[in-house]
Amino acid sequence: DVKVTQSSRYLVKRTGEKVFLECVQDMDHENMFWYRQDPGLGLRLIYFSYDVKMKEKGDIPEGYSVSREKKERFSLILESASTNQTSMYLCASSQLFRGLPNNQPQHFGDGTRLSIL
Amino acid sequence: GEDVEQSLFLSVREGDSSVINCTYTDSSSTYLYWYKQEPGAGLQLLTYIFSNMDMKQDQRLTVLLNKKDKHLSLRIADTQTGDSAIYFCAERAPMNTGFQKLVFGTGTRLLVSP
């Protein structure tokens, strides 16, 4: 079974702090993703990475950065946390989309509920 | 742009069938997915359907796809209290960069009462 592990289930930080959210997957997947989940908005893609040291912006990258130094680990960084970044953060991984019609579903971690005070 | 819509709530009685509906906008979507999220947990892949199929059945789950109307539904037969969760519909859509991403709906909260 694919295992995606997020380092913290709950995290409380203060406004202006630099915050790191860590995610590790054990299936040698090329793709890794960071989403935030807010009520009534579903999941929105922040950043994704298709290879080590590679990253692509998602739909809402402002205020965030990412790091992928090793294939199994993908970190989300809040450079200067703000209260509007209070949310549930979900990490996911998948195999590379090697053309159509291959199906490579995304596998999710349990999420990190982040509160910024 | 792509958009995926779902109703927010559905309430059923144990033993009834549940039908969760979803509409999407990107006609180039190749795969459509249903994910389940239980309280305090991440998303669990339930099932998926390829865009050239009309229906897919997997035990108590039936997925129906109407590609003309861009409508997807998930039917859960003999709904149990353990099925209470949020259900997300997602479509796989291309990005301008050539990569593909999943676009999620807002989620439908299913409440099953005894």
Short mmCIF file of C-alpha atoms in Angstrom, two decimals:
data_model
loop_
_atom_site.label_atom_id
_atom_site.label_comp_id
_atom_site.label_asym_id
_atom_site.label_seq_id
_atom_site.Cartn_x
_atom_site.Cartn_y
_atom_site.Cartn_z
CA ASP A 1 0.00 0.00 0.00
CA VAL A 2 1.11 3.54 -0.73
CA LYS A 3 1.99 5.48 2.39
CA VAL A 4 2.06 9.26 2.45
CA THR A 5 3.08 10.60 5.83
CA GLN A 6 2.70 14.18 6.99
CA SER A 7 4.89 15.03 9.94
CA SER A 8 2.26 16.79 12.06
CA ARG A 9 -1.49 16.31 12.44
CA TYR A 10 -1.96 19.62 14.26
CA LEU A 11 0.25 22.69 14.34
CA VAL A 12 -0.18 26.09 15.97
CA LYS A 13 2.08 28.96 14.94
CA ARG A 14 2.18 32.73 15.29
CA THR A 15 1.78 35.41 12.64
CA GLY A 16 5.09 36.18 10.94
CA GLU A 17 6.74 32.86 11.78
CA LYS A 18 8.37 30.74 9.10
CA VAL A 19 6.51 27.42 9.02
CA PHE A 20 7.62 24.12 7.53
CA LEU A 21 5.19 21.31 6.67
CA GLU A 22 6.84 18.03 5.79
CA CYS A 23 5.59 15.15 3.67
CA VAL A 24 7.22 11.79 2.90
CA GLN A 25 6.05 9.05 0.53
CA ASP A 26 7.37 5.52 0.31
CA MET A 27 6.36 4.47 -3.21
CA ASP A 28 9.09 6.12 -5.26
CA HIS A 29 6.48 8.38 -6.88
CA GLU A 30 7.74 11.12 -9.17
CA ASN A 31 4.89 13.56 -8.51
CA MET A 32 4.16 15.19 -5.19
CA PHE A 33 1.52 17.81 -4.42
CA TRP A 34 0.50 20.25 -1.73
CA TYR A 35 -3.16 21.31 -1.37
CA ARG A 36 -5.06 23.35 1.10
CA GLN A 37 -8.61 22.42 2.03
CA ASP A 38 -11.13 25.02 3.21
CA PRO A 39 -14.86 24.54 3.86
CA GLY A 40 -16.95 25.25 0.80
CA LEU A 41 -13.88 25.57 -1.43
CA GLY A 42 -12.77 21.97 -1.76
CA LEU A 43 -9.08 21.32 -2.38
CA ARG A 44 -6.92 23.91 -4.08
CA LEU A 45 -3.48 23.12 -5.48
CA ILE A 46 -0.67 25.21 -4.03
CA TYR A 47 2.44 23.68 -5.63
CA PHE A 48 3.51 20.41 -7.14
CA SER A 49 6.78 18.78 -8.04
CA TYR A 50 7.44 16.25 -10.81
CA ASP A 51 11.05 15.51 -9.92
CA VAL A 52 13.78 16.30 -7.43
CA LYS A 53 14.49 20.05 -7.31
CA MET A 54 11.66 20.70 -9.79
CA LYS A 55 8.51 22.59 -8.88
CA GLU A 56 5.47 24.09 -10.57
CA LYS A 57 3.01 26.63 -9.23
CA GLY A 58 -0.54 25.51 -8.69
CA ASP A 59 -3.60 27.69 -8.42
CA ILE A 60 -2.77 29.52 -5.17
CA PRO A 61 1.04 29.70 -4.71
CA GLU A 62 1.17 33.19 -3.17
CA GLY A 63 2.68 33.20 0.31
CA TYR A 64 4.11 29.70 -0.07
CA SER A 65 7.25 28.06 -1.34
CA VAL A 66 8.32 24.41 -1.62
CA SER A 67 11.44 22.30 -1.48
CA ARG A 68 12.15 18.89 -3.00
CA GLU A 69 15.73 17.88 -2.24
CA LYS A 70 15.00 14.14 -2.18
CA LYS A 71 12.49 12.17 -4.22
CA GLU A 72 10.55 10.92 -1.21
CA ARG A 73 10.23 14.25 0.60
CA PHE A 74 8.30 17.40 -0.31
CA SER A 75 8.22 20.38 2.04
CA LEU A 76 5.78 23.28 2.05
CA ILE A 77 7.12 26.53 3.48
CA LEU A 78 5.11 29.48 4.71
CA GLU A 79 7.69 32.25 4.54
CA SER A 80 5.85 34.59 6.93
CA ALA A 81 2.69 32.98 8.24
CA SER A 82 -0.53 34.98 8.20
CA THR A 83 -3.93 34.26 9.74
CA ASN A 84 -5.49 33.65 6.31
CA GLN A 85 -3.20 30.65 5.96
CA THR A 86 -5.03 28.86 8.75
CA SER A 87 -6.29 25.75 6.99
CA MET A 88 -6.02 22.00 6.51
CA TYR A 89 -3.00 21.14 4.35
CA LEU A 90 -2.93 17.90 2.40
CA CYS A 91 0.03 16.29 0.69
CA ALA A 92 -0.37 13.77 -2.13
CA SER A 93 1.83 11.73 -4.42
CA SER A 94 1.40 9.90 -7.71
CA GLN A 95 3.36 8.25 -10.45
CA LEU A 96 4.29 10.45 -13.37
CA PHE A 97 1.57 10.86 -15.99
CA ARG A 98 3.26 8.96 -18.80
CA GLY A 99 0.84 10.00 -21.51
CA LEU A 100 -2.76 9.02 -21.96
CA PRO A 101 -4.70 6.96 -21.12
CA ASN A 102 -2.64 5.75 -18.18
CA ASN A 103 -4.26 6.30 -14.83
CA GLN A 104 -2.07 7.38 -11.96
CA PRO A 105 -4.34 8.35 -9.05
CA GLN A 106 -3.09 10.58 -6.30
CA HIS A 107 -2.60 9.12 -2.83
CA PHE A 108 -3.10 11.43 0.12
CA GLY A 109 -1.67 11.85 3.59
CA ASP A 110 -3.91 12.42 6.62
CA GLY A 111 -3.45 16.18 6.55
CA THR A 112 -1.98 18.83 8.83
CA ARG A 113 -4.42 21.20 10.48
CA LEU A 114 -2.50 24.46 10.79
CA SER A 115 -3.67 27.36 12.94
CA ILE A 116 -1.97 30.74 12.70
CA LEU A 117 -2.64 32.98 15.69
CA GLY B 1 -11.29 27.35 -17.06
CA GLU B 2 -12.07 24.14 -15.30
CA ASP B 3 -14.71 23.93 -12.60
CA VAL B 4 -16.24 21.04 -10.73
CA GLU B 5 -19.51 21.46 -8.85
CA GLN B 6 -21.22 19.32 -6.25
CA SER B 7 -24.09 19.83 -3.85
CA LEU B 8 -22.88 20.38 -0.30
CA PHE B 9 -25.07 17.99 1.71
CA LEU B 10 -26.96 14.73 1.36
CA SER B 11 -28.85 12.94 4.11
CA VAL B 12 -30.12 9.35 3.78
CA ARG B 13 -31.33 6.54 6.00
CA GLU B 14 -29.31 3.41 6.59
CA GLY B 15 -30.11 0.78 3.95
CA ASP B 16 -31.22 3.31 1.33
CA SER B 17 -29.23 4.12 -1.79
CA SER B 18 -27.27 7.36 -1.94
CA VAL B 19 -26.62 9.25 -5.14
CA ILE B 20 -23.99 11.99 -5.16
CA ASN B 21 -23.86 14.16 -8.25
CA CYS B 22 -21.10 16.17 -9.85
CA THR B 23 -20.80 18.36 -12.93
CA TYR B 24 -17.53 19.34 -14.58
CA THR B 25 -16.58 21.70 -17.35
CA ASP B 26 -13.40 20.45 -19.01
CA SER B 27 -14.42 18.28 -21.96
CA SER B 28 -10.84 17.08 -22.40
CA SER B 29 -10.87 15.32 -19.01
CA THR B 30 -9.65 11.76 -19.39
CA TYR B 31 -10.19 10.36 -15.93
CA LEU B 32 -12.74 11.29 -13.28
CA TYR B 33 -12.35 10.25 -9.68
CA TRP B 34 -14.34 9.85 -6.50
CA TYR B 35 -12.53 10.31 -3.21
CA LYS B 36 -13.86 9.81 0.32
CA GLN B 37 -12.72 11.79 3.36
CA GLU B 38 -13.60 10.58 6.82
CA PRO B 39 -13.41 13.00 9.78
CA GLY B 40 -9.85 13.99 10.62
CA ALA B 41 -8.35 12.00 7.76
CA GLY B 42 -6.96 12.57 4.30
CA LEU B 43 -8.64 11.60 1.04
CA GLN B 44 -9.05 7.96 0.13
CA LEU B 45 -9.48 7.00 -3.51
CA LEU B 46 -12.82 5.17 -3.89
CA THR B 47 -13.09 4.61 -7.60
CA TYR B 48 -12.46 6.23 -10.96
CA ILE B 49 -13.81 6.07 -14.48
CA PHE B 50 -12.17 6.61 -17.83
CA SER B 51 -13.92 9.10 -20.08
CA ASN B 52 -14.80 6.55 -22.77
CA MET B 53 -16.89 4.55 -20.30
CA ASP B 54 -20.52 5.17 -19.34
CA MET B 55 -20.63 3.12 -16.20
CA LYS B 56 -18.38 1.35 -13.76
CA GLN B 57 -19.48 -0.90 -10.91
CA ASP B 58 -17.37 -1.85 -7.94
CA GLN B 59 -19.23 -3.79 -5.23
CA ARG B 60 -21.69 -1.31 -3.66
CA LEU B 61 -20.44 1.58 -5.77
CA THR B 62 -21.73 2.49 -9.23
CA VAL B 63 -20.29 5.38 -11.20
CA LEU B 64 -22.30 6.81 -14.08
CA LEU B 65 -20.79 9.20 -16.60
CA ASN B 66 -22.79 11.32 -19.03
CA LYS B 67 -20.07 12.88 -21.12
CA LYS B 68 -22.46 14.91 -23.26
CA ASP B 69 -23.85 16.69 -20.19
CA LYS B 70 -20.50 16.52 -18.30
CA HIS B 71 -22.30 14.87 -15.40
CA LEU B 72 -20.84 12.27 -13.08
CA SER B 73 -22.64 10.44 -10.29
CA LEU B 74 -21.70 8.04 -7.53
CA ARG B 75 -24.35 5.64 -6.29
CA ILE B 76 -23.80 3.81 -3.01
CA ALA B 77 -26.14 0.85 -2.56
CA ASP B 78 -27.31 -0.24 0.90
CA THR B 79 -25.77 2.82 2.54
CA GLN B 80 -24.29 2.19 5.99
CA THR B 81 -23.49 4.58 8.85
CA GLY B 82 -19.81 3.97 8.09
CA ASP B 83 -20.37 5.62 4.71
CA SER B 84 -20.91 8.98 6.44
CA ALA B 85 -18.10 11.18 5.12
CA ILE B 86 -17.31 13.90 2.62
CA TYR B 87 -17.18 12.72 -0.99
CA PHE B 88 -15.09 14.61 -3.54
CA CYS B 89 -15.44 14.42 -7.27
CA ALA B 90 -12.28 15.28 -9.24
CA GLU B 91 -11.40 15.57 -12.90
CA ARG B 92 -7.95 15.25 -14.43
CA ALA B 93 -7.31 18.34 -16.48
CA PRO B 94 -4.37 19.67 -18.48
CA MET B 95 -2.39 22.70 -17.37
CA ASN B 96 -0.83 25.32 -19.66
CA THR B 97 2.60 23.92 -18.80
CA GLY B 98 1.73 20.54 -20.29
CA PHE B 99 1.37 18.88 -16.91
CA GLN B 100 -1.90 17.54 -15.65
CA LYS B 101 -3.60 18.27 -12.38
CA LEU B 102 -6.68 17.17 -10.47
CA VAL B 103 -9.49 19.69 -10.11
CA PHE B 104 -11.66 18.93 -7.10
CA GLY B 105 -15.25 19.79 -6.36
CA THR B 106 -16.25 21.35 -3.06
CA GLY B 107 -17.21 17.98 -1.60
CA THR B 108 -20.60 16.53 -0.62
CA ARG B 109 -21.12 15.72 3.05
CA LEU B 110 -23.11 12.48 3.28
CA LEU B 111 -24.91 11.86 6.56
CA VAL B 112 -26.38 8.41 7.10
CA SER B 113 -28.88 8.08 9.92
CA PRO B 114 -29.86 4.78 11.57
#
